[in-house]
Amino acid sequence: MTELKLPSIDYAAIAPILIMLGVALLGVLVEAFVPRRRRHLVQLSLSLLAVLAALVMVVLSADVRRVTAGGALAVDGPTLFLQGTILVLAAMALLLIGERSVERGGAFVAQAAVTAESPDDRQQAEGRNGATEVYPLTSFAIGGMLIFVAANDLLTMFIALEVFSLPLYLLCALARRRRLLSQEAAMKYFLLGAYASAFFLFGVALVYGFTAGIPGRSAGVDFATVHAAVNESPASEVLLFAGMALIAIGLLFKAAAAPFHVWTPDVYQGAPTPVTGFMAACTKVAAFGALLRVFHVAFDQVAWDFTPVLGVVAVLTMLIGAVLAVTQTDIKRLLAYSSIANAGYLLVGVLAPTGAGVSGTMFYLAAYGFSVLAAFAVVTLVRDADGEATHLSRWAGLGRRSPFYAGVFTFILLAFAGIPLTSGFMSKFAVFGPALESGHAWLVVAGVLTSMVLAFPYLRVVVMMWLSEPGESTPTVAVPGGLTATALMIGVAATLILGVLPAPLLDLATDAAAFVR
């Protein structure tokens, strides 16, 4: 009888994942047993404490470099840096999610099952307390993202993809106002996400077939086996390249890269704004963390083959994001196309075959996450009687009505445009520099040109806010609650500090740029 050997697990190294998933399960019990009037405070406190505890464990594991959980998870420099980034940005997002003073009852529907546009829907929009199920859903999503950036085999990566995607599909449908738009956004995200997951899983199957037949090694989808199979497998390379392409489609969908970006503007516009900020910051970190691991660990030996293809995807992403941002009339759709363009810039860093490319990409992810969450925090404050005023025409003259918040938003837009002394400038420098050194000058030229195009819609908003007279339809800026003010302060401060003094975070990213195999 064969003795069953359990895999060794370093519980301390995977403690951040266990904490977030454990608190997510605890949050489900809170929904079942805690009185409704107390759930908001209990759930928000639990979620923030879990994020803080997980972040502490990431810091304590700073020197860990090992593969654990039977080879399913790799705890190394990129894993820890990206997990820390996700947790910090998730804490900011939770502050926005937990805000109840900007809009009475919060940004989320009081009861998810209420029929849109019905009398009950209109009644709940007037101020009933929002659903608190959003907190365990958000905790599940954070836990899935932590697994996603640590996954050391493709099957674990697929499971993590579903763990953080399914809660996001639900969260997108829970907006308090504009319920039909919110539900439409969730449905589009779900259907297109299901297709992307299917592509990813089919790619895993093809790669598994390619790894069969390696002398002295059984077939598998862990990155060490895939890495060895690239040189040693007797199987047809068609399996390898087809599988790699399908896996890339699944990951590029989550990264909002063209031509897999079509869900992004509709979902960003329809989802509750705190959830939009959460996706724009944390989901992008998770997606590019997985892209870095897949293409720098599993498929690095065929970089000569996939770099031109992904390079074309990067240029197309930058071009579509920049050009279509010019035509937008809604601030959330404008930020969505900005996110698409930034995905293209991040791909430039992914394609740099050096450690500097990995560290530059990780720095970019952190810096962009702070800025985009601050931007959506301001969006939540610009309101009228019907809720958030997101049409650009409504922002005309906002600088006269509220010069402080208009100034804050101007600073954030200048950071997005890559103006010096902001984190946006240093981020682009961090990814374009290694790409130029690696001989990818064509990608850098495309990045610089599209950045110039993308500056136009940002500056148009700035001109509209400051040089237009406020009209009767110009909305007011709500006084932020303590949670929103804290998130906004952190985002703006990080955008400024990382532009003026980027060295500490860049050095940290450089030290954490080595993968374990």
Coordinates of C-alpha atoms in Angstrom, one line a residue:
M1 CA 0.0 0.0 0.0
T2 CA 1.4 3.4 -1.1
E3 CA 2.0 5.8 1.8
L4 CA 0.3 9.1 1.2
K5 CA 2.7 12.0 1.7
L6 CA 1.2 15.4 2.4
P7 CA 3.0 18.5 0.9
S8 CA 4.9 20.7 3.2
I9 CA 3.3 24.1 3.8
D10 CA 4.9 27.2 5.2
Y11 CA 1.9 28.6 7.0
A12 CA 3.7 31.8 7.9
A13 CA 4.6 32.5 4.3
I14 CA 1.0 32.1 3.1
A15 CA -0.5 33.7 6.2
P16 CA -1.7 36.8 4.3
I17 CA -3.9 34.6 2.0
L18 CA -5.2 32.6 5.0
I19 CA -6.1 35.8 6.9
M20 CA -8.1 37.3 4.0
L21 CA -10.0 34.2 3.1
G22 CA -10.6 33.4 6.8
V23 CA -12.0 36.9 7.4
A24 CA -14.1 36.6 4.3
L25 CA -15.7 33.4 5.7
L26 CA -16.2 35.1 9.0
G27 CA -17.9 38.0 7.2
V28 CA -20.5 35.5 5.9
L29 CA -21.2 34.4 9.4
V30 CA -21.5 38.1 10.5
E31 CA -24.2 38.6 7.8
A32 CA -26.1 35.6 9.3
F33 CA -25.9 36.4 13.0
V34 CA -25.2 40.0 13.7
P35 CA -28.1 42.5 13.7
R36 CA -28.5 44.5 10.6
R37 CA -27.9 47.9 12.3
R38 CA -24.5 46.8 13.5
R39 CA -23.2 44.9 10.5
H40 CA -21.6 47.9 8.7
L41 CA -19.3 48.8 11.6
V42 CA -18.4 45.1 12.3
Q43 CA -17.8 44.2 8.7
L44 CA -15.7 47.3 7.9
S45 CA -13.6 46.9 11.1
L46 CA -13.1 43.2 10.3
S47 CA -12.0 43.8 6.7
L48 CA -9.6 46.7 7.6
L49 CA -8.1 44.7 10.5
A50 CA -7.6 41.7 8.2
V51 CA -5.9 43.8 5.6
L52 CA -3.6 45.3 8.2
A53 CA -2.8 41.9 9.7
A54 CA -2.1 40.4 6.3
L55 CA 0.2 43.4 5.5
V56 CA 2.1 42.8 8.7
M57 CA 2.6 39.2 7.8
V58 CA 3.9 40.3 4.3
V59 CA 6.4 42.6 6.0
L60 CA 7.5 39.8 8.4
S61 CA 8.0 37.5 5.5
A62 CA 10.3 39.9 3.6
D63 CA 13.2 37.6 3.6
V64 CA 11.3 34.4 2.6
R65 CA 12.2 33.0 -0.8
R66 CA 10.7 29.5 -1.3
V67 CA 8.1 27.4 -3.1
T68 CA 5.5 25.9 -0.8
A69 CA 2.1 24.2 -0.7
G70 CA 3.3 21.3 -2.8
G71 CA 4.8 23.6 -5.4
A72 CA 1.5 25.5 -5.9
L73 CA 2.6 28.8 -4.4
A74 CA 5.9 30.7 -4.8
V75 CA 6.8 33.2 -2.0
D76 CA 9.5 35.5 -3.4
G77 CA 10.3 39.1 -4.0
P78 CA 7.7 39.9 -6.6
T79 CA 5.1 38.0 -4.7
L80 CA 5.7 39.9 -1.5
F81 CA 6.0 43.3 -3.2
L82 CA 2.8 42.8 -5.2
Q83 CA 0.9 41.3 -2.2
G84 CA 1.9 44.3 -0.1
T85 CA 0.8 46.7 -2.9
I86 CA -2.6 44.9 -3.2
L87 CA -3.2 45.1 0.5
V88 CA -2.3 48.8 0.8
L89 CA -4.5 49.7 -2.2
A90 CA -7.3 47.4 -0.9
A91 CA -7.2 49.3 2.4
M92 CA -7.8 52.6 0.5
A93 CA -10.6 51.0 -1.5
L94 CA -12.2 49.6 1.7
L95 CA -12.2 53.2 3.1
L96 CA -14.1 54.3 0.0
I97 CA -16.5 51.3 0.1
G98 CA -17.2 52.0 3.8
E99 CA -18.1 55.7 3.4
R100 CA -21.6 56.4 4.5
S101 CA -21.6 60.2 5.0
V102 CA -21.1 61.4 1.5
E103 CA -24.3 59.7 0.4
R104 CA -26.8 58.6 2.9
G105 CA -26.7 54.8 3.2
G106 CA -23.5 54.5 1.1
A107 CA -22.8 53.8 -2.5
F108 CA -24.4 50.3 -2.5
V109 CA -28.0 49.1 -2.9
A110 CA -29.8 48.3 0.3
Q111 CA -31.1 44.9 -1.1
A112 CA -29.5 43.3 -4.1
A113 CA -32.7 41.5 -5.2
V114 CA -34.8 44.7 -5.5
T115 CA -36.2 45.2 -9.0
A116 CA -34.5 48.1 -10.8
E117 CA -36.7 51.2 -11.3
S118 CA -39.4 49.8 -9.1
P119 CA -41.0 51.8 -6.2
D120 CA -38.9 49.7 -3.8
D121 CA -35.8 50.6 -5.7
R122 CA -36.6 54.3 -5.6
Q123 CA -37.3 54.0 -1.9
Q124 CA -34.0 52.4 -1.1
A125 CA -32.2 55.0 -3.1
E126 CA -33.4 57.7 -0.7
G127 CA -31.2 56.5 2.1
R128 CA -31.7 53.0 3.4
N129 CA -28.5 51.5 4.7
G130 CA -26.5 49.8 1.9
A131 CA -25.9 46.1 1.7
T132 CA -23.0 44.9 3.9
E133 CA -22.4 41.8 1.9
V134 CA -19.9 43.9 -0.1
Y135 CA -17.3 43.4 2.7
P136 CA -16.9 39.6 2.6
L137 CA -17.1 39.8 -1.2
T138 CA -14.3 42.3 -1.3
S139 CA -12.3 40.1 1.2
F140 CA -12.7 37.1 -1.1
A141 CA -11.5 39.2 -4.0
I142 CA -8.5 40.4 -2.1
G143 CA -7.6 36.8 -1.1
G144 CA -7.9 35.6 -4.6
M145 CA -5.6 38.4 -5.8
L146 CA -3.0 37.4 -3.2
I147 CA -3.1 33.8 -4.5
F148 CA -3.0 35.0 -8.1
V149 CA 0.3 36.8 -7.8
A150 CA 1.8 33.9 -5.8
A151 CA 0.6 31.1 -8.0
N152 CA 3.4 28.8 -9.2
D153 CA 1.3 26.6 -11.5
L154 CA -1.3 27.4 -14.1
L155 CA -4.1 25.5 -12.4
T156 CA -3.7 27.4 -9.1
M157 CA -3.6 30.6 -11.1
F158 CA -6.9 29.6 -12.7
I159 CA -8.5 28.9 -9.4
A160 CA -7.3 32.2 -8.0
L161 CA -8.6 34.0 -11.1
E162 CA -12.1 32.7 -10.4
V163 CA -11.9 33.4 -6.7
F164 CA -11.3 37.1 -7.2
S165 CA -13.4 37.4 -10.4
L166 CA -16.7 36.1 -9.2
P167 CA -17.0 38.5 -6.3
L168 CA -16.2 41.4 -8.7
Y169 CA -19.0 40.4 -11.0
L170 CA -21.4 40.7 -8.1
L171 CA -20.0 43.9 -6.7
C172 CA -20.4 45.6 -10.1
A173 CA -24.2 45.0 -9.9
L174 CA -24.7 46.6 -6.5
A175 CA -24.8 50.3 -7.2
R176 CA -27.5 52.2 -5.2
R177 CA -28.4 54.5 -8.2
R178 CA -28.6 53.8 -11.9
R179 CA -29.4 50.2 -11.1
L180 CA -30.0 49.1 -14.8
L181 CA -26.7 50.5 -15.8
S182 CA -25.0 48.8 -12.9
Q183 CA -26.6 45.4 -13.7
E184 CA -25.8 45.8 -17.4
A185 CA -22.2 46.4 -16.5
A186 CA -22.1 43.3 -14.3
M187 CA -23.6 41.1 -16.9
K188 CA -21.2 42.3 -19.6
Y189 CA -18.3 41.7 -17.2
F190 CA -19.5 38.3 -16.3
L191 CA -20.1 37.0 -19.8
L192 CA -16.9 38.3 -21.2
G193 CA -15.0 37.2 -18.1
A194 CA -16.5 33.7 -18.5
Y195 CA -15.1 33.6 -22.1
A196 CA -11.7 34.8 -20.9
S197 CA -11.6 32.1 -18.2
A198 CA -12.5 29.5 -20.8
F199 CA -9.7 30.6 -23.0
F200 CA -7.3 30.5 -20.1
L201 CA -8.4 27.0 -19.1
F202 CA -8.1 25.6 -22.6
G203 CA -4.6 27.1 -22.8
V204 CA -3.7 25.3 -19.6
A205 CA -4.9 22.0 -21.2
L206 CA -2.8 22.6 -24.3
V207 CA 0.3 23.4 -22.2
Y208 CA -0.3 20.3 -20.2
G209 CA -0.3 18.3 -23.4
F210 CA 2.9 19.9 -24.4
T211 CA 4.7 18.9 -21.2
A212 CA 3.9 15.2 -21.7
G213 CA 6.7 12.9 -22.7
I214 CA 9.6 14.7 -21.1
P215 CA 12.3 12.1 -20.1
G216 CA 12.3 11.5 -16.4
R217 CA 9.5 14.0 -15.6
S218 CA 5.8 13.6 -15.5
A219 CA 3.5 16.0 -17.3
G220 CA 2.3 19.0 -15.3
V221 CA 1.4 22.7 -15.4
D222 CA 3.7 23.9 -12.7
F223 CA 6.1 26.6 -14.0
A224 CA 9.2 24.4 -13.4
T225 CA 7.8 21.7 -15.6
V226 CA 6.6 24.1 -18.3
H227 CA 10.0 25.8 -18.2
A228 CA 11.8 22.4 -18.7
A229 CA 9.4 21.3 -21.4
V230 CA 10.2 24.3 -23.6
N231 CA 13.6 22.7 -24.4
E232 CA 13.0 19.0 -23.7
S233 CA 9.4 18.2 -24.8
P234 CA 9.1 16.0 -27.9
A235 CA 5.5 17.3 -28.5
S236 CA 4.7 19.7 -31.3
E237 CA 5.4 23.4 -30.6
V238 CA 1.9 24.2 -31.9
L239 CA 0.6 23.1 -28.5
L240 CA 3.0 25.4 -26.7
F241 CA 2.3 28.5 -28.7
A242 CA -1.4 27.9 -28.9
G243 CA -1.6 27.3 -25.2
M244 CA 0.6 30.3 -24.5
A245 CA -1.7 32.5 -26.6
L246 CA -4.9 31.3 -24.9
I247 CA -3.4 31.9 -21.5
A248 CA -2.3 35.3 -22.5
I249 CA -5.8 36.2 -23.7
G250 CA -7.2 35.3 -20.2
L251 CA -4.6 37.4 -18.5
L252 CA -4.8 40.3 -20.9
F253 CA -8.5 40.5 -20.4
K254 CA -8.0 41.1 -16.7
A255 CA -5.3 43.6 -17.5
A256 CA -7.7 45.5 -19.8
A257 CA -5.4 45.3 -22.8
A258 CA -6.6 45.7 -26.4
P259 CA -8.3 44.0 -28.1
F260 CA -9.7 42.4 -24.9
H261 CA -10.6 45.8 -23.4
V262 CA -14.1 46.3 -24.6
W263 CA -15.7 45.5 -21.2
T264 CA -13.7 48.2 -19.4
P265 CA -15.5 51.5 -20.2
D266 CA -19.0 50.1 -19.6
V267 CA -18.0 48.3 -16.4
Y268 CA -16.1 51.3 -15.0
Q269 CA -19.1 53.5 -15.7
G270 CA -21.8 51.2 -14.4
A271 CA -20.1 49.8 -11.3
P272 CA -20.3 51.6 -7.9
T273 CA -17.4 54.1 -8.0
P274 CA -15.6 52.6 -5.0
V275 CA -15.7 49.2 -6.7
T276 CA -14.4 50.9 -10.0
G277 CA -11.5 52.3 -8.0
F278 CA -10.8 48.9 -6.4
M279 CA -10.8 47.2 -9.9
A280 CA -8.7 49.9 -11.5
A281 CA -6.0 49.6 -8.8
C282 CA -6.0 46.1 -7.3
T283 CA -7.1 44.0 -10.3
K284 CA -4.5 45.6 -12.5
V285 CA -1.8 44.8 -9.9
A286 CA -3.0 41.2 -9.8
A287 CA -3.2 40.8 -13.6
F288 CA 0.2 42.2 -14.3
G289 CA 1.7 40.2 -11.4
A290 CA 0.5 37.1 -13.1
L291 CA 1.7 38.2 -16.5
L292 CA 5.2 38.9 -15.1
R293 CA 5.4 35.4 -13.5
V294 CA 4.0 33.6 -16.5
F295 CA 6.3 35.2 -19.1
H296 CA 9.4 35.6 -16.9
V297 CA 9.3 32.2 -15.2
A298 CA 7.4 29.7 -17.3
F299 CA 7.9 30.9 -20.9
D300 CA 11.0 33.0 -20.6
Q301 CA 12.9 30.8 -23.0
V302 CA 10.6 31.6 -25.9
A303 CA 10.7 35.4 -25.3
W304 CA 12.0 35.8 -28.8
D305 CA 8.7 34.4 -30.1
F306 CA 6.2 36.1 -27.9
T307 CA 7.8 39.6 -27.6
P308 CA 6.8 40.9 -31.0
V309 CA 3.2 39.7 -30.6
L310 CA 2.8 41.2 -27.1
G311 CA 4.6 44.3 -28.4
V312 CA 2.0 44.8 -31.0
V313 CA -0.7 44.3 -28.3
A314 CA 1.0 46.9 -26.2
V315 CA 1.1 49.5 -29.0
L316 CA -2.5 48.7 -29.9
T317 CA -3.5 49.1 -26.3
M318 CA -1.7 52.4 -25.9
L319 CA -3.2 53.7 -29.2
I320 CA -6.8 52.7 -28.5
G321 CA -6.7 54.0 -24.9
A322 CA -5.2 57.3 -25.9
V323 CA -7.3 58.0 -29.0
L324 CA -10.7 56.9 -27.6
A325 CA -10.1 58.8 -24.4
V326 CA -10.2 62.0 -26.4
T327 CA -13.8 61.3 -27.5
Q328 CA -15.3 60.5 -24.0
T329 CA -17.9 62.7 -22.4
D330 CA -18.1 60.8 -19.1
I331 CA -15.4 61.1 -16.5
K332 CA -15.5 57.5 -15.5
R333 CA -15.3 56.3 -19.1
L334 CA -12.4 58.7 -19.6
L335 CA -10.6 57.1 -16.6
A336 CA -11.4 53.7 -18.1
Y337 CA -9.7 54.5 -21.4
S338 CA -6.8 56.0 -19.4
S339 CA -6.6 52.7 -17.6
I340 CA -6.4 50.9 -20.9
A341 CA -3.6 53.1 -22.1
N342 CA -1.7 52.5 -18.9
A343 CA -2.1 48.8 -19.4
G344 CA -0.2 49.3 -22.6
Y345 CA 2.6 51.2 -20.8
L346 CA 2.8 48.4 -18.3
L347 CA 3.2 45.8 -21.0
V348 CA 6.3 47.7 -22.2
G349 CA 7.8 47.0 -18.8
V350 CA 6.7 43.3 -18.8
L351 CA 8.4 42.8 -22.2
A352 CA 11.8 44.1 -20.9
P353 CA 13.7 40.9 -20.3
T354 CA 15.7 42.2 -17.4
G355 CA 15.2 42.6 -13.7
A356 CA 14.9 46.4 -14.2
G357 CA 11.8 45.7 -16.3
V358 CA 10.2 43.7 -13.5
S359 CA 11.0 46.3 -10.9
G360 CA 9.8 49.2 -13.1
T361 CA 6.5 47.4 -13.7
M362 CA 6.0 46.8 -10.0
F363 CA 6.8 50.4 -9.2
Y364 CA 4.3 51.6 -11.9
L365 CA 1.6 49.4 -10.5
A366 CA 2.0 50.8 -7.0
A367 CA 2.2 54.4 -8.2
Y368 CA -0.7 54.2 -10.6
G369 CA -2.9 52.4 -8.0
F370 CA -2.5 55.3 -5.5
S371 CA -3.3 57.9 -8.2
V372 CA -6.3 56.2 -9.7
L373 CA -7.9 55.5 -6.3
A374 CA -7.5 59.2 -5.4
A375 CA -9.1 60.1 -8.7
F376 CA -12.2 58.0 -8.1
A377 CA -12.3 59.4 -4.5
V378 CA -12.8 62.8 -6.0
V379 CA -15.4 61.5 -8.5
T380 CA -17.5 60.2 -5.5
L381 CA -17.6 63.8 -4.1
V382 CA -18.9 65.7 -7.2
R383 CA -22.6 65.2 -6.8
D384 CA -26.1 66.6 -7.5
A385 CA -29.6 65.5 -6.4
D386 CA -29.4 62.4 -8.5
G387 CA -26.0 61.2 -7.2
E388 CA -22.6 61.4 -8.8
A389 CA -22.4 63.9 -11.7
T390 CA -20.0 62.1 -14.1
H391 CA -20.8 63.9 -17.4
L392 CA -17.9 66.1 -18.3
S393 CA -20.1 69.1 -19.1
R394 CA -21.2 69.1 -15.4
W395 CA -17.6 69.6 -14.3
A396 CA -17.4 73.0 -16.1
G397 CA -16.6 75.7 -13.6
L398 CA -15.9 73.3 -10.8
G399 CA -12.7 75.3 -10.0
R400 CA -14.8 78.3 -9.1
R401 CA -17.2 76.3 -7.0
S402 CA -14.6 74.2 -5.1
P403 CA -11.1 75.3 -5.9
F404 CA -9.5 72.8 -3.4
Y405 CA -10.9 69.6 -4.9
A406 CA -10.6 70.9 -8.4
G407 CA -6.9 71.5 -7.6
V408 CA -6.5 68.0 -6.2
F409 CA -8.1 66.5 -9.3
T410 CA -5.9 68.7 -11.5
F411 CA -2.8 67.4 -9.8
I412 CA -4.0 63.8 -10.3
L413 CA -4.7 64.4 -14.0
L414 CA -1.2 65.9 -14.4
A415 CA 0.2 62.8 -12.8
F416 CA -1.7 60.6 -15.3
A417 CA -0.3 62.8 -18.1
G418 CA 3.2 62.1 -16.8
I419 CA 4.2 65.6 -15.8
P420 CA 7.5 65.8 -13.9
L421 CA 7.5 65.8 -10.1
T422 CA 4.5 63.4 -10.1
S423 CA 4.5 59.7 -9.8
G424 CA 3.2 59.4 -13.3
F425 CA 6.5 60.7 -14.8
M426 CA 8.6 58.4 -12.7
S427 CA 6.4 55.5 -13.5
K428 CA 6.8 55.9 -17.2
F429 CA 10.5 56.5 -16.8
A430 CA 10.8 53.2 -14.8
V431 CA 9.2 51.1 -17.6
F432 CA 10.5 53.0 -20.7
G433 CA 14.2 53.0 -19.5
P434 CA 14.6 49.2 -19.3
A435 CA 12.7 48.8 -22.6
L436 CA 15.0 51.2 -24.3
E437 CA 18.1 49.4 -22.9
S438 CA 16.7 46.1 -24.1
G439 CA 16.4 47.3 -27.7
H440 CA 12.6 47.9 -27.7
A441 CA 12.9 51.5 -28.8
W442 CA 9.8 51.1 -31.0
L443 CA 7.7 50.5 -27.9
V444 CA 9.2 53.5 -26.2
V445 CA 8.5 55.7 -29.2
A446 CA 4.9 54.5 -29.3
G447 CA 4.5 55.1 -25.5
V448 CA 5.8 58.7 -25.7
L449 CA 3.6 59.6 -28.7
T450 CA 0.5 58.1 -27.2
S451 CA 1.3 59.8 -23.9
M452 CA 1.2 63.1 -25.8
V453 CA -2.2 62.3 -27.3
L454 CA -3.5 61.1 -23.9
A455 CA -2.5 64.4 -22.3
F456 CA -5.2 66.2 -24.4
P457 CA -8.3 64.8 -22.6
Y458 CA -6.7 65.3 -19.2
L459 CA -5.9 69.0 -20.0
R460 CA -9.4 69.4 -21.5
V461 CA -10.9 68.5 -18.2
V462 CA -8.5 70.9 -16.4
V463 CA -9.4 73.8 -18.7
M464 CA -13.1 73.0 -18.3
M465 CA -12.9 73.1 -14.5
W466 CA -10.8 76.3 -14.3
L467 CA -11.6 78.4 -17.3
S468 CA -15.4 77.9 -17.7
E469 CA -18.0 79.8 -15.7
P470 CA -20.1 77.6 -13.4
G471 CA -23.6 77.2 -14.6
E472 CA -26.9 76.3 -13.0
S473 CA -26.1 72.6 -13.7
T474 CA -22.7 72.7 -12.1
P475 CA -22.8 70.2 -9.2
T476 CA -21.5 70.8 -5.7
V477 CA -18.7 69.0 -4.1
A478 CA -19.8 67.0 -1.0
V479 CA -17.9 67.4 2.2
P480 CA -16.0 64.1 2.4
G481 CA -16.4 61.8 5.4
G482 CA -13.4 60.8 7.4
L483 CA -12.9 57.5 5.4
T484 CA -13.0 59.2 2.0
A485 CA -10.8 62.1 3.2
T486 CA -8.2 59.5 4.5
A487 CA -8.1 57.6 1.2
L488 CA -7.9 60.8 -0.8
M489 CA -5.1 62.2 1.4
I490 CA -3.1 58.9 1.1
G491 CA -3.5 58.8 -2.7
V492 CA -2.5 62.4 -3.3
A493 CA 0.4 62.2 -0.8
A494 CA 1.7 59.1 -2.5
T495 CA 1.4 60.6 -5.9
L496 CA 3.5 63.6 -4.8
I497 CA 6.1 61.7 -2.8
L498 CA 6.7 59.0 -5.5
G499 CA 7.2 61.8 -8.0
V500 CA 9.6 63.8 -5.8
L501 CA 11.3 61.0 -3.8
P502 CA 10.8 57.7 -5.7
A503 CA 14.1 56.1 -4.7
P504 CA 13.0 54.2 -1.6
L505 CA 10.1 52.4 -3.5
L506 CA 12.3 51.9 -6.6
D507 CA 15.1 50.4 -4.5
L508 CA 12.5 48.1 -2.8
A509 CA 11.1 47.0 -6.1
T510 CA 14.7 46.4 -7.5
D511 CA 15.6 44.3 -4.5
A512 CA 12.3 42.3 -4.9
A513 CA 12.6 41.7 -8.6
A514 CA 14.0 38.1 -8.6
F515 CA 11.7 35.1 -9.0
V516 CA 12.2 31.7 -7.5
R517 CA 11.6 28.7 -9.6

